[in-house]
Short mmCIF file of C-alpha atoms in Angstrom, two decimals:
data_model
loop_
_atom_site.label_atom_id
_atom_site.label_comp_id
_atom_site.label_asym_id
_atom_site.label_seq_id
_atom_site.Cartn_x
_atom_site.Cartn_y
_atom_site.Cartn_z
CA UNK A 1 23.24 6.11 -23.30
CA UNK A 2 19.56 6.49 -24.10
CA UNK A 3 17.31 8.41 -21.71
CA UNK A 4 14.25 6.48 -22.92
CA UNK A 5 13.44 2.77 -23.05
CA UNK A 6 10.44 1.62 -25.09
CA UNK A 7 8.95 -1.77 -24.22
CA UNK A 8 6.01 -3.44 -25.94
CA UNK A 9 3.44 -5.66 -24.27
CA UNK A 10 -0.05 -7.05 -24.79
CA UNK A 11 -1.62 -3.85 -23.43
CA UNK A 12 0.54 -1.45 -25.41
CA UNK A 13 3.89 0.21 -24.88
CA UNK A 14 5.68 1.26 -21.72
CA UNK A 15 7.98 4.26 -21.97
CA UNK A 16 10.57 4.22 -19.19
CA UNK A 17 12.27 7.53 -18.41
CA UNK A 18 15.77 7.51 -16.96
CA UNK A 19 15.31 9.00 -13.48
CA UNK A 20 18.46 11.13 -13.79
CA UNK A 21 17.93 12.31 -17.35
CA UNK A 22 17.33 15.92 -18.34
CA UNK A 23 13.59 16.14 -18.97
CA UNK A 24 13.74 18.26 -22.13
CA UNK A 25 16.31 15.98 -23.75
CA UNK A 26 14.43 12.84 -22.71
CA UNK A 27 11.13 14.23 -23.99
CA UNK A 28 12.74 15.13 -27.32
CA UNK A 29 14.10 11.60 -27.56
CA UNK A 30 10.66 10.18 -26.78
CA UNK A 31 9.04 12.08 -29.63
CA UNK A 32 11.75 11.09 -32.09
CA UNK A 33 11.64 7.46 -30.99
CA UNK A 34 7.90 7.15 -31.48
CA UNK A 35 7.92 8.88 -34.85
CA UNK A 36 11.00 7.15 -36.26
CA UNK A 37 10.01 3.62 -35.28
CA UNK A 38 6.47 3.99 -36.62
CA UNK A 39 5.20 1.87 -33.72
CA UNK A 40 2.11 -0.22 -34.34
CA UNK A 41 -0.63 -1.44 -32.04
CA UNK A 42 0.20 -4.53 -29.99
CA UNK A 43 -3.46 -5.56 -29.95
CA UNK A 44 -4.96 -7.48 -32.87
CA UNK A 45 -8.37 -5.90 -32.33
CA UNK A 46 -7.36 -2.31 -31.72
CA UNK A 47 -5.91 0.30 -34.05
CA UNK A 48 -5.15 2.62 -31.14
CA UNK A 49 -1.60 2.43 -29.78
CA UNK A 50 -1.56 2.67 -25.99
CA UNK A 51 1.33 4.17 -24.05
CA UNK A 52 2.13 4.26 -20.35
CA UNK A 53 4.86 6.61 -19.17
CA UNK A 54 6.88 5.28 -16.22
CA UNK A 55 9.08 7.73 -14.34
CA UNK A 56 10.45 5.49 -11.58
CA UNK A 57 11.47 7.42 -8.46
CA UNK A 58 10.93 10.74 -10.16
CA UNK A 59 7.92 13.05 -10.19
CA UNK A 60 7.05 15.14 -13.22
CA UNK A 61 5.77 18.65 -12.69
CA UNK A 62 2.30 19.60 -13.91
CA UNK A 63 3.91 21.45 -16.82
CA UNK A 64 5.94 18.41 -17.82
CA UNK A 65 2.87 16.18 -17.67
CA UNK A 66 0.94 18.68 -19.75
CA UNK A 67 3.64 18.76 -22.44
CA UNK A 68 3.51 14.96 -22.76
CA UNK A 69 -0.29 14.94 -22.87
CA UNK A 70 -0.29 17.68 -25.52
CA UNK A 71 2.11 15.67 -27.68
CA UNK A 72 -0.08 12.57 -27.59
CA UNK A 73 -3.24 14.62 -28.22
CA UNK A 74 -1.84 15.59 -31.63
CA UNK A 75 -1.99 11.98 -32.81
CA UNK A 76 -5.42 10.29 -32.68
CA UNK A 77 -3.84 6.87 -33.19
CA UNK A 78 -1.80 7.30 -29.99
CA UNK A 79 -3.35 7.15 -26.53
CA UNK A 80 -1.58 8.05 -23.30
CA UNK A 81 -3.05 5.70 -20.68
CA UNK A 82 -1.17 6.97 -17.65
CA UNK A 83 1.94 8.60 -16.24
CA UNK A 84 3.13 6.37 -13.41
CA UNK A 85 5.63 7.06 -10.66
CA UNK A 86 6.97 4.88 -7.86
CA UNK A 87 6.78 7.82 -5.45
CA UNK A 88 4.00 10.13 -4.27
CA UNK A 89 3.96 13.91 -4.20
CA UNK A 90 3.92 15.72 -0.87
CA UNK A 91 0.35 16.82 -1.56
CA UNK A 92 -0.80 13.24 -2.17
CA UNK A 93 1.00 12.00 0.94
CA UNK A 94 -0.60 14.73 3.04
CA UNK A 95 -4.04 13.82 1.70
CA UNK A 96 -3.44 10.19 2.63
CA UNK A 97 -2.29 11.16 6.12
CA UNK A 98 -5.34 13.39 6.58
CA UNK A 99 -7.65 10.63 5.41
CA UNK A 100 -6.22 8.17 7.95
CA UNK A 101 -5.88 10.68 10.76
CA UNK A 102 -7.78 10.27 14.04
CA UNK A 103 -8.48 13.32 16.21
CA UNK A 104 -9.56 13.23 19.85
CA UNK A 105 -11.73 16.20 20.86
CA UNK A 106 -12.63 16.78 24.51
CA UNK A 107 -13.77 20.39 24.46
CA UNK A 108 -17.14 22.11 24.51
CA UNK A 109 -18.79 23.02 21.21
CA UNK A 110 -21.30 25.77 21.92
CA UNK A 111 -24.50 26.66 20.12
CA UNK A 112 -23.79 28.17 16.71
CA UNK A 113 -20.27 26.73 16.46
CA UNK A 114 -19.18 24.31 13.75
CA UNK A 115 -15.93 22.36 14.12
CA UNK A 116 -14.45 20.39 11.20
CA UNK A 117 -11.91 17.57 11.35
CA UNK A 118 -9.88 15.61 8.81
CA UNK A 119 -10.14 11.83 9.14
CA UNK A 120 -11.89 10.06 12.02
CA UNK A 121 -13.04 11.80 15.20
CA UNK A 122 -13.30 10.51 18.76
CA UNK A 123 -15.54 12.98 20.57
CA UNK A 124 -15.21 13.06 24.36
CA UNK A 125 -16.57 16.55 24.89
CA UNK A 126 -19.93 18.29 24.98
CA UNK A 127 -21.87 19.29 21.88
CA UNK A 128 -24.58 21.85 22.62
CA UNK A 129 -27.85 22.08 20.74
CA UNK A 130 -27.52 23.90 17.37
CA UNK A 131 -23.77 23.23 17.37
CA UNK A 132 -22.11 20.90 14.86
CA UNK A 133 -19.13 18.57 14.64
CA UNK A 134 -18.09 17.48 11.17
CA UNK A 135 -15.46 14.92 10.09
CA UNK A 136 -14.39 13.51 6.74
CA UNK A 137 -14.24 10.03 8.31
CA UNK A 138 -16.22 8.21 10.99
CA UNK A 139 -17.22 9.71 14.35
CA UNK A 140 -17.09 7.92 17.71
CA UNK A 141 -19.28 9.60 20.34
CA UNK A 142 -18.15 9.08 23.94
CA UNK A 143 -19.29 12.46 25.25
CA UNK A 144 -22.58 14.36 25.44
CA UNK A 145 -24.12 15.42 22.14
CA UNK A 146 -27.24 17.52 21.59
CA UNK A 147 -26.45 19.12 18.25
CA UNK A 148 -25.60 17.98 14.72
CA UNK A 149 -23.15 15.13 14.09
CA UNK A 150 -21.88 14.94 10.50
CA UNK A 151 -19.58 12.09 9.43
CA UNK A 152 -18.22 11.42 5.95
CA UNK A 153 -18.17 15.07 4.90
CA UNK A 154 -18.67 15.82 2.06
CA UNK A 155 -19.27 12.55 0.16
CA UNK A 156 -17.84 9.59 2.11
CA UNK A 157 -20.84 7.26 2.42
CA UNK A 158 -18.63 4.56 3.99
CA UNK A 159 -18.29 6.63 7.17
CA UNK A 160 -20.09 5.49 10.32
CA UNK A 161 -21.28 7.16 13.54
CA UNK A 162 -20.96 5.23 16.81
CA UNK A 163 -22.15 5.94 20.35
CA UNK A 164 -25.03 7.29 22.39
CA UNK A 165 -26.92 9.46 19.91
CA UNK A 166 -30.39 9.70 21.43
CA UNK A 167 -30.06 13.42 22.24
CA UNK A 168 -28.72 14.58 18.86
CA UNK A 169 -30.70 16.98 16.69
CA UNK A 170 -29.50 15.49 13.42
CA UNK A 171 -27.26 12.76 12.09
CA UNK A 172 -25.56 13.33 8.76
CA UNK A 173 -23.39 10.96 6.77
CA UNK A 174 -22.12 12.39 3.49
CA UNK A 175 -25.22 14.03 1.95
CA UNK A 176 -27.75 11.89 3.85
CA UNK A 177 -29.64 13.44 6.78
CA UNK A 178 -31.59 11.80 9.60
CA UNK A 179 -33.57 14.05 11.96
CA UNK A 180 -33.90 12.63 15.46
CA UNK A 181 -37.33 13.23 17.03
CA UNK A 182 -39.20 12.00 20.08
CA UNK A 183 -40.78 9.34 17.88
CA UNK A 184 -37.52 7.67 16.83
CA UNK A 185 -35.13 8.74 19.61
CA UNK A 186 -35.22 5.33 21.29
CA UNK A 187 -33.50 3.85 18.23
CA UNK A 188 -30.38 5.93 18.88
CA UNK A 189 -29.50 4.67 22.35
CA UNK A 190 -25.98 3.61 23.36
CA UNK A 191 -24.51 0.51 21.74
CA UNK A 192 -25.77 1.46 18.28
CA UNK A 193 -24.15 2.70 15.10
CA UNK A 194 -25.49 4.69 12.16
CA UNK A 195 -24.54 4.00 8.54
CA UNK A 196 -25.72 4.65 4.99
CA UNK A 197 -27.55 1.59 3.70
CA UNK A 198 -27.95 0.39 0.12
CA UNK A 199 -31.08 2.55 -0.28
CA UNK A 200 -28.94 5.64 0.45
CA UNK A 201 -30.67 6.26 3.76
CA UNK A 202 -29.30 6.30 7.30
CA UNK A 203 -29.98 3.08 9.18
CA UNK A 204 -29.32 2.14 12.81
CA UNK A 205 -28.12 -1.24 14.06
CA UNK A 206 -26.52 -2.86 17.11
CA UNK A 207 -22.74 -2.66 17.38
CA UNK A 208 -22.54 -6.46 17.51
CA UNK A 209 -23.74 -6.50 13.88
CA UNK A 210 -21.25 -3.87 12.69
CA UNK A 211 -18.77 -6.16 10.93
CA UNK A 212 -21.40 -8.11 8.99
CA UNK A 213 -23.35 -4.99 8.05
CA UNK A 214 -20.33 -3.12 6.71
CA UNK A 215 -19.00 -6.14 4.82
CA UNK A 216 -22.38 -6.62 3.13
CA UNK A 217 -22.58 -2.96 2.16
CA UNK A 218 -19.08 -2.91 0.69
CA UNK A 219 -19.85 -5.98 -1.39
CA UNK A 220 -22.95 -4.32 -2.83
CA UNK A 221 -21.28 -0.98 -3.48
CA UNK A 222 -18.14 -2.54 -4.94
#
């Protein structure tokens, strides 16, 4: 029984690996199959032959992926579009969990301290001046803050900061910084939220407008 199935389509060829096959034997069969059949492009307007490797419920190691990529790199008329699996690695799953994680913090962050969190943060504690809380997602302020609040670290411009922010030193979302002074402090009262607008600056709006604002921004940013 073959360890490899080759299927042609309008976008190129799919190479389906038997999930239980020995990798070395299956890879050898793949190389022989491609060379022996002298496969041709399935597109009338393209001389490049596209391949997608499908591994089913099996994950290739980095070394195995590299060996496949190296093979295709030897032939300029062959292009490896992707190596697809129906399952995720533990690392990818952990990243997804971290991204969607919500932490509740009720402690005191003292001057000079910097606390970092994965995902969203609900802050119920006290943030002293010159202290910083930093999250990869959005931050919901329900406590007392006098320091630096940084959402979307390091580059998540879709993050938002909610809550009573009039006493903060600085607001940061991704790489955008807004310094709060006596002149603009009134804009950061309770019932507001801060976000990165389409000019890549931090804007403030009423919470009642949150849904419409965010939907508009996502449409513009794609």
